[in-house]
Amino acid sequence: MTMIITEDCINCGACAVECPTEAIYGPGESWVENGKSLTPLSNEHFYLVTEICNECSGFKKIKCIKICPMDAIKKI
Ligand code: SF4
Ligand code: SF4
């Protein structure tokens, strides 16, 4: 199972605020792993880094999916 943010995203930013692991970045924003700055996975919309996301382990609900007004975050 993995998760993605689709093109339905309207860049509201709510999911990034909610994410407990800071796995969600804004369009064109570099993501960071082990102190290294890495190429953005999208320049168009918010994106989710599966290497960082733990699918909200320890929480009852998947926080980003719950808050997204566009239903743009999918488990695939
Ligand atoms: S599932 Fe949870 S940990 Fe993963 S990106 Fe969404 S809010 Fe963050
Ligand atoms: S909450 Fe949904 S619409 Fe808002 S930035 Fe995240 S994925 Fe995009």
mmCIF file of N, CA, C and O and ligand atoms in Angstrom:
data_model
loop_
_atom_site.group_PDB
_atom_site.id
_atom_site.type_symbol
_atom_site.label_atom_id
_atom_site.label_comp_id
_atom_site.label_asym_id
_atom_site.label_seq_id
_atom_site.Cartn_x
_atom_site.Cartn_y
_atom_site.Cartn_z
ATOM 1 N N MET A 1 0.848 -1.211 0.000
ATOM 2 C CA MET A 1 0.000 0.000 0.000
ATOM 3 C C MET A 1 0.876 1.252 0.000
ATOM 4 O O MET A 1 1.849 1.337 0.726
ATOM 5 N N THR A 2 0.529 2.189 -0.833
ATOM 6 C CA THR A 2 1.239 3.463 -0.823
ATOM 7 C C THR A 2 0.205 4.580 -0.996
ATOM 8 O O THR A 2 -0.960 4.309 -1.247
ATOM 9 N N MET A 3 0.637 5.790 -0.840
ATOM 10 C CA MET A 3 -0.302 6.903 -0.915
ATOM 11 C C MET A 3 0.179 7.951 -1.897
ATOM 12 O O MET A 3 1.378 8.177 -2.025
ATOM 13 N N ILE A 4 -0.766 8.592 -2.554
ATOM 14 C CA ILE A 4 -0.422 9.663 -3.500
ATOM 15 C C ILE A 4 -1.390 10.838 -3.338
ATOM 16 O O ILE A 4 -2.507 10.672 -2.859
ATOM 17 N N ILE A 5 -0.917 12.009 -3.768
ATOM 18 C CA ILE A 5 -1.797 13.167 -3.912
ATOM 19 C C ILE A 5 -2.038 13.346 -5.406
ATOM 20 O O ILE A 5 -1.096 13.405 -6.193
ATOM 21 N N THR A 6 -3.292 13.405 -5.781
ATOM 22 C CA THR A 6 -3.645 13.449 -7.209
ATOM 23 C C THR A 6 -3.761 14.893 -7.708
ATOM 24 O O THR A 6 -3.672 15.846 -6.932
ATOM 25 N N GLU A 7 -4.025 15.011 -9.002
ATOM 26 C CA GLU A 7 -4.160 16.334 -9.616
ATOM 27 C C GLU A 7 -5.416 17.069 -9.165
ATOM 28 O O GLU A 7 -5.614 18.235 -9.526
ATOM 29 N N ASP A 8 -6.256 16.426 -8.391
ATOM 30 C CA ASP A 8 -7.432 17.118 -7.839
ATOM 31 C C ASP A 8 -7.050 18.101 -6.736
ATOM 32 O O ASP A 8 -7.872 18.914 -6.308
ATOM 33 N N CYS A 9 -5.804 18.025 -6.270
ATOM 34 C CA CYS A 9 -5.329 18.923 -5.208
ATOM 35 C C CYS A 9 -5.428 20.381 -5.638
ATOM 36 O O CYS A 9 -5.025 20.742 -6.738
ATOM 37 N N ILE A 10 -5.970 21.213 -4.747
ATOM 38 C CA ILE A 10 -6.090 22.652 -5.042
ATOM 39 C C ILE A 10 -5.080 23.479 -4.246
ATOM 40 O O ILE A 10 -5.217 24.699 -4.118
ATOM 41 N N ASN A 11 -4.077 22.795 -3.675
ATOM 42 C CA ASN A 11 -2.979 23.484 -2.973
ATOM 43 C C ASN A 11 -3.439 24.312 -1.770
ATOM 44 O O ASN A 11 -2.904 25.389 -1.508
ATOM 45 N N CYS A 12 -4.389 23.770 -1.024
ATOM 46 C CA CYS A 12 -4.854 24.506 0.165
ATOM 47 C C CYS A 12 -3.859 24.393 1.318
ATOM 48 O O CYS A 12 -3.842 25.233 2.209
ATOM 49 N N GLY A 13 -3.067 23.317 1.343
ATOM 50 C CA GLY A 13 -2.026 23.163 2.366
ATOM 51 C C GLY A 13 -2.483 22.510 3.663
ATOM 52 O O GLY A 13 -1.671 22.265 4.557
ATOM 53 N N ALA A 14 -3.764 22.201 3.777
ATOM 54 C CA ALA A 14 -4.286 21.662 5.038
ATOM 55 C C ALA A 14 -3.633 20.338 5.423
ATOM 56 O O ALA A 14 -3.342 20.091 6.596
ATOM 57 N N CYS A 15 -3.392 19.487 4.452
ATOM 58 C CA CYS A 15 -2.829 18.167 4.751
ATOM 59 C C CYS A 15 -1.421 18.280 5.322
ATOM 60 O O CYS A 15 -1.051 17.551 6.248
ATOM 61 N N ALA A 16 -0.631 19.203 4.798
ATOM 62 C CA ALA A 16 0.752 19.363 5.274
ATOM 63 C C ALA A 16 0.770 19.805 6.731
ATOM 64 O O ALA A 16 1.616 19.373 7.516
ATOM 65 N N VAL A 17 -0.184 20.648 7.111
ATOM 66 C CA VAL A 17 -0.272 21.108 8.502
ATOM 67 C C VAL A 17 -0.631 19.944 9.418
ATOM 68 O O VAL A 17 -0.099 19.806 10.512
ATOM 69 N N GLU A 18 -1.523 19.077 8.964
ATOM 70 C CA GLU A 18 -2.014 17.962 9.781
ATOM 71 C C GLU A 18 -1.019 16.818 9.922
ATOM 72 O O GLU A 18 -1.027 16.095 10.906
ATOM 73 N N CYS A 19 -0.149 16.643 8.948
ATOM 74 C CA CYS A 19 0.690 15.442 8.895
ATOM 75 C C CYS A 19 1.650 15.350 10.086
ATOM 76 O O CYS A 19 2.494 16.221 10.280
ATOM 77 N N PRO A 20 1.570 14.281 10.882
ATOM 78 C CA PRO A 20 2.426 14.150 12.060
ATOM 79 C C PRO A 20 3.883 13.814 11.726
ATOM 80 O O PRO A 20 4.752 13.960 12.581
ATOM 81 N N THR A 21 4.157 13.370 10.506
ATOM 82 C CA THR A 21 5.534 13.001 10.156
ATOM 83 C C THR A 21 6.184 14.006 9.204
ATOM 84 O O THR A 21 7.306 13.781 8.737
ATOM 85 N N GLU A 22 5.476 15.083 8.890
ATOM 86 C CA GLU A 22 5.982 16.091 7.947
ATOM 87 C C GLU A 22 6.385 15.455 6.617
ATOM 88 O O GLU A 22 7.452 15.718 6.064
ATOM 89 N N ALA A 23 5.494 14.595 6.118
ATOM 90 C CA ALA A 23 5.744 13.871 4.868
ATOM 91 C C ALA A 23 5.162 14.584 3.653
ATOM 92 O O ALA A 23 5.326 14.110 2.532
ATOM 93 N N ILE A 24 4.485 15.710 3.874
ATOM 94 C CA ILE A 24 3.812 16.395 2.763
ATOM 95 C C ILE A 24 4.466 17.753 2.521
ATOM 96 O O ILE A 24 4.662 18.531 3.463
ATOM 97 N N TYR A 25 4.781 17.982 1.271
ATOM 98 C CA TYR A 25 5.477 19.214 0.869
ATOM 99 C C TYR A 25 4.669 19.968 -0.167
ATOM 100 O O TYR A 25 3.867 19.382 -0.888
ATOM 101 N N GLY A 26 4.933 21.272 -0.247
ATOM 102 C CA GLY A 26 4.250 22.107 -1.224
ATOM 103 C C GLY A 26 4.852 21.970 -2.608
ATOM 104 O O GLY A 26 5.965 21.464 -2.771
ATOM 105 N N PRO A 27 4.122 22.433 -3.628
ATOM 106 C CA PRO A 27 4.614 22.338 -5.002
ATOM 107 C C PRO A 27 5.952 23.071 -5.171
ATOM 108 O O PRO A 27 6.090 24.211 -4.744
ATOM 109 N N GLY A 28 6.907 22.367 -5.745
ATOM 110 C CA GLY A 28 8.215 22.971 -6.008
ATOM 111 C C GLY A 28 9.121 23.038 -4.786
ATOM 112 O O GLY A 28 10.264 23.484 -4.892
ATOM 113 N N GLU A 29 8.637 22.576 -3.662
ATOM 114 C CA GLU A 29 9.426 22.618 -2.426
ATOM 115 C C GLU A 29 10.299 21.359 -2.359
ATOM 116 O O GLU A 29 9.814 20.245 -2.607
ATOM 117 N N SER A 30 11.572 21.518 -2.018
ATOM 118 C CA SER A 30 12.451 20.354 -1.887
ATOM 119 C C SER A 30 12.072 19.564 -0.648
ATOM 120 O O SER A 30 11.704 20.139 0.365
ATOM 121 N N TRP A 31 12.138 18.244 -0.744
ATOM 122 C CA TRP A 31 11.928 17.448 0.458
ATOM 123 C C TRP A 31 13.280 17.038 1.025
ATOM 124 O O TRP A 31 14.299 17.114 0.325
ATOM 125 N N VAL A 32 13.279 16.655 2.278
ATOM 126 C CA VAL A 32 14.541 16.462 2.982
ATOM 127 C C VAL A 32 14.612 15.051 3.564
ATOM 128 O O VAL A 32 13.675 14.576 4.199
ATOM 129 N N GLU A 33 15.711 14.365 3.290
ATOM 130 C CA GLU A 33 15.945 13.043 3.881
ATOM 131 C C GLU A 33 17.373 13.005 4.384
ATOM 132 O O GLU A 33 18.304 13.310 3.631
ATOM 133 N N ASN A 34 17.546 12.649 5.645
ATOM 134 C CA ASN A 34 18.869 12.607 6.281
ATOM 135 C C ASN A 34 19.657 13.903 6.046
ATOM 136 O O ASN A 34 20.849 13.864 5.732
ATOM 137 N N GLY A 35 18.967 15.010 6.145
ATOM 138 C CA GLY A 35 19.618 16.303 6.004
ATOM 139 C C GLY A 35 19.918 16.700 4.569
ATOM 140 O O GLY A 35 20.450 17.774 4.311
ATOM 141 N N LYS A 36 19.550 15.807 3.618
ATOM 142 C CA LYS A 36 19.793 16.108 2.200
ATOM 143 C C LYS A 36 18.541 16.680 1.565
ATOM 144 O O LYS A 36 17.443 16.156 1.755
ATOM 145 N N SER A 37 18.721 17.742 0.786
ATOM 146 C CA SER A 37 17.609 18.379 0.108
ATOM 147 C C SER A 37 17.398 17.705 -1.248
ATOM 148 O O SER A 37 18.331 17.627 -2.045
ATOM 149 N N LEU A 38 16.199 17.209 -1.494
ATOM 150 C CA LEU A 38 15.952 16.413 -2.697
ATOM 151 C C LEU A 38 14.934 17.071 -3.628
ATOM 152 O O LEU A 38 14.145 17.913 -3.212
ATOM 153 N N THR A 39 14.984 16.660 -4.883
ATOM 154 C CA THR A 39 14.155 17.268 -5.933
ATOM 155 C C THR A 39 12.661 17.131 -5.623
ATOM 156 O O THR A 39 12.208 16.031 -5.274
ATOM 157 N N PRO A 40 11.900 18.207 -5.767
ATOM 158 C CA PRO A 40 10.448 18.127 -5.538
ATOM 159 C C PRO A 40 9.808 17.052 -6.418
ATOM 160 O O PRO A 40 10.198 16.879 -7.574
ATOM 161 N N LEU A 41 8.821 16.343 -5.879
ATOM 162 C CA LEU A 41 8.143 15.306 -6.656
ATOM 163 C C LEU A 41 7.014 15.898 -7.494
ATOM 164 O O LEU A 41 6.472 15.231 -8.362
ATOM 165 N N SER A 42 6.635 17.148 -7.216
ATOM 166 C CA SER A 42 5.656 17.843 -8.052
ATOM 167 C C SER A 42 5.903 19.343 -7.976
ATOM 168 O O SER A 42 6.201 19.867 -6.905
ATOM 169 N N ASN A 43 5.773 19.982 -9.108
ATOM 170 C CA ASN A 43 5.836 21.442 -9.141
ATOM 171 C C ASN A 43 4.441 22.049 -9.274
ATOM 172 O O ASN A 43 4.288 23.267 -9.306
ATOM 173 N N GLU A 44 3.443 21.193 -9.382
ATOM 174 C CA GLU A 44 2.077 21.657 -9.645
ATOM 175 C C GLU A 44 1.200 21.654 -8.393
ATOM 176 O O GLU A 44 0.342 22.514 -8.233
ATOM 177 N N HIS A 45 1.374 20.636 -7.568
ATOM 178 C CA HIS A 45 0.496 20.504 -6.401
ATOM 179 C C HIS A 45 1.273 19.903 -5.236
ATOM 180 O O HIS A 45 2.413 19.451 -5.411
ATOM 181 N N PHE A 46 0.648 19.923 -4.066
ATOM 182 C CA PHE A 46 1.276 19.307 -2.903
ATOM 183 C C PHE A 46 1.590 17.839 -3.203
ATOM 184 O O PHE A 46 0.894 17.202 -4.002
ATOM 185 N N TYR A 47 2.645 17.339 -2.601
ATOM 186 C CA TYR A 47 2.993 15.934 -2.820
ATOM 187 C C TYR A 47 3.365 15.266 -1.504
ATOM 188 O O TYR A 47 3.710 15.929 -0.523
ATOM 189 N N LEU A 48 3.281 13.963 -1.500
ATOM 190 C CA LEU A 48 3.477 13.162 -0.303
ATOM 191 C C LEU A 48 4.691 12.254 -0.513
ATOM 192 O O LEU A 48 4.797 11.616 -1.552
ATOM 193 N N VAL A 49 5.585 12.226 0.434
ATOM 194 C CA VAL A 49 6.788 11.399 0.319
ATOM 195 C C VAL A 49 6.551 10.081 1.060
ATOM 196 O O VAL A 49 6.465 10.055 2.288
ATOM 197 N N THR A 50 6.438 9.007 0.302
ATOM 198 C CA THR A 50 6.091 7.721 0.924
ATOM 199 C C THR A 50 7.214 7.202 1.822
ATOM 200 O O THR A 50 6.967 6.445 2.750
ATOM 201 N N GLU A 51 8.452 7.624 1.547
ATOM 202 C CA GLU A 51 9.575 7.199 2.402
ATOM 203 C C GLU A 51 9.457 7.780 3.813
ATOM 204 O O GLU A 51 10.040 7.250 4.756
ATOM 205 N N ILE A 52 8.736 8.875 3.949
ATOM 206 C CA ILE A 52 8.587 9.521 5.267
ATOM 207 C C ILE A 52 7.253 9.151 5.913
ATOM 208 O O ILE A 52 7.173 8.907 7.111
ATOM 209 N N CYS A 53 6.199 9.088 5.128
ATOM 210 C CA CYS A 53 4.846 8.783 5.631
ATOM 211 C C CYS A 53 4.807 7.424 6.314
ATOM 212 O O CYS A 53 5.336 6.439 5.797
ATOM 213 N N ASN A 54 4.180 7.377 7.494
ATOM 214 C CA ASN A 54 3.984 6.079 8.156
ATOM 215 C C ASN A 54 2.496 5.718 8.215
ATOM 216 O O ASN A 54 2.078 4.922 9.054
ATOM 217 N N GLU A 55 1.730 6.327 7.302
ATOM 218 C CA GLU A 55 0.282 6.092 7.196
ATOM 219 C C GLU A 55 -0.419 6.340 8.527
ATOM 220 O O GLU A 55 -1.345 5.646 8.908
ATOM 221 N N CYS A 56 0.058 7.353 9.228
ATOM 222 C CA CYS A 56 -0.552 7.775 10.493
ATOM 223 C C CYS A 56 -0.602 6.649 11.520
ATOM 224 O O CYS A 56 -1.592 6.481 12.235
ATOM 225 N N SER A 57 0.477 5.924 11.592
ATOM 226 C CA SER A 57 0.609 4.872 12.593
ATOM 227 C C SER A 57 0.357 5.450 13.985
ATOM 228 O O SER A 57 0.912 6.492 14.340
ATOM 229 N N GLY A 58 -0.495 4.793 14.749
ATOM 230 C CA GLY A 58 -0.806 5.249 16.104
ATOM 231 C C GLY A 58 -2.026 6.154 16.178
ATOM 232 O O GLY A 58 -2.515 6.444 17.264
ATOM 233 N N PHE A 59 -2.511 6.589 15.012
ATOM 234 C CA PHE A 59 -3.724 7.402 14.977
ATOM 235 C C PHE A 59 -4.884 6.573 14.426
ATOM 236 O O PHE A 59 -4.678 5.663 13.620
ATOM 237 N N LYS A 60 -6.096 6.922 14.839
ATOM 238 C CA LYS A 60 -7.268 6.145 14.397
ATOM 239 C C LYS A 60 -7.610 6.417 12.945
ATOM 240 O O LYS A 60 -8.133 5.554 12.248
ATOM 241 N N LYS A 61 -7.352 7.664 12.510
ATOM 242 C CA LYS A 61 -7.715 8.046 11.133
ATOM 243 C C LYS A 61 -6.467 8.488 10.374
ATOM 244 O O LYS A 61 -5.504 8.967 10.974
ATOM 245 N N ILE A 62 -6.515 8.345 9.071
ATOM 246 C CA ILE A 62 -5.464 8.896 8.211
ATOM 247 C C ILE A 62 -5.721 10.401 8.122
ATOM 248 O O ILE A 62 -6.672 10.851 7.470
ATOM 249 N N LYS A 63 -4.886 11.161 8.788
ATOM 250 C CA LYS A 63 -5.167 12.590 8.985
ATOM 251 C C LYS A 63 -5.265 13.373 7.678
ATOM 252 O O LYS A 63 -6.147 14.218 7.515
ATOM 253 N N CYS A 64 -4.347 13.137 6.747
ATOM 254 C CA CYS A 64 -4.369 13.936 5.515
ATOM 255 C C CYS A 64 -5.604 13.634 4.679
ATOM 256 O O CYS A 64 -6.233 14.543 4.121
ATOM 257 N N ILE A 65 -5.983 12.365 4.604
ATOM 258 C CA ILE A 65 -7.176 11.991 3.839
ATOM 259 C C ILE A 65 -8.410 12.602 4.481
ATOM 260 O O ILE A 65 -9.287 13.137 3.799
ATOM 261 N N LYS A 66 -8.453 12.565 5.804
ATOM 262 C CA LYS A 66 -9.628 13.082 6.521
ATOM 263 C C LYS A 66 -9.812 14.584 6.280
ATOM 264 O O LYS A 66 -10.934 15.050 6.098
ATOM 265 N N ILE A 67 -8.722 15.337 6.239
ATOM 266 C CA ILE A 67 -8.863 16.796 6.158
ATOM 267 C C ILE A 67 -8.983 17.318 4.718
ATOM 268 O O ILE A 67 -9.471 18.427 4.503
ATOM 269 N N CYS A 68 -8.573 16.551 3.741
ATOM 270 C CA CYS A 68 -8.537 17.070 2.364
ATOM 271 C C CYS A 68 -9.951 17.397 1.841
ATOM 272 O O CYS A 68 -10.800 16.508 1.763
ATOM 273 N N PRO A 69 -10.191 18.645 1.454
ATOM 274 C CA PRO A 69 -11.527 19.026 0.979
ATOM 275 C C PRO A 69 -11.834 18.511 -0.423
ATOM 276 O O PRO A 69 -12.983 18.554 -0.868
ATOM 277 N N MET A 70 -10.802 18.048 -1.132
ATOM 278 C CA MET A 70 -10.991 17.638 -2.525
ATOM 279 C C MET A 70 -10.948 16.120 -2.706
ATOM 280 O O MET A 70 -11.033 15.624 -3.828
ATOM 281 N N ASP A 71 -10.772 15.384 -1.620
ATOM 282 C CA ASP A 71 -10.614 13.932 -1.712
ATOM 283 C C ASP A 71 -9.471 13.575 -2.683
ATOM 284 O O ASP A 71 -9.580 12.664 -3.499
ATOM 285 N N ALA A 72 -8.385 14.362 -2.571
ATOM 286 C CA ALA A 72 -7.280 14.242 -3.540
ATOM 287 C C ALA A 72 -6.174 13.298 -3.079
ATOM 288 O O ALA A 72 -5.221 13.075 -3.814
ATOM 289 N N ILE A 73 -6.285 12.778 -1.867
ATOM 290 C CA ILE A 73 -5.233 11.884 -1.359
ATOM 291 C C ILE A 73 -5.778 10.463 -1.372
ATOM 292 O O ILE A 73 -6.840 10.185 -0.826
ATOM 293 N N LYS A 74 -5.029 9.587 -2.045
ATOM 294 C CA LYS A 74 -5.529 8.222 -2.267
ATOM 295 C C LYS A 74 -4.519 7.205 -1.775
ATOM 296 O O LYS A 74 -3.304 7.375 -1.916
ATOM 297 N N LYS A 75 -5.055 6.134 -1.225
ATOM 298 C CA LYS A 75 -4.243 4.945 -0.949
ATOM 299 C C LYS A 75 -4.302 4.083 -2.178
ATOM 300 O O LYS A 75 -5.407 3.792 -2.678
ATOM 301 N N ILE A 76 -3.157 3.675 -2.704
ATOM 302 C CA ILE A 76 -3.196 2.863 -3.931
ATOM 303 C C ILE A 76 -2.447 1.550 -3.721
ATOM 304 O O ILE A 76 -1.691 1.409 -2.785
HETATM 305 S S1 SF4 B 1 -0.951 9.285 6.080
HETATM 306 FE FE1 SF4 B 1 -0.446 10.468 7.918
HETATM 307 S S2 SF4 B 1 1.793 10.367 7.993
HETATM 308 FE FE2 SF4 B 1 1.208 9.845 5.909
HETATM 309 S S3 SF4 B 1 1.222 11.750 4.766
HETATM 310 FE FE3 SF4 B 1 -0.872 11.442 5.514
HETATM 311 S S4 SF4 B 1 -0.955 12.577 7.426
HETATM 312 FE FE4 SF4 B 1 1.219 12.271 6.934
HETATM 313 S S1 SF4 B 2 -5.561 18.982 1.746
HETATM 314 FE FE1 SF4 B 2 -6.012 18.149 -0.290
HETATM 315 S S2 SF4 B 2 -6.362 19.937 -1.591
HETATM 316 FE FE2 SF4 B 2 -5.318 20.636 0.260
HETATM 317 S S3 SF4 B 2 -3.136 20.621 -0.258
HETATM 318 FE FE3 SF4 B 2 -3.606 18.650 0.687
HETATM 319 S S4 SF4 B 2 -4.087 17.293 -1.036
HETATM 320 FE FE4 SF4 B 2 -4.194 19.383 -1.794
#
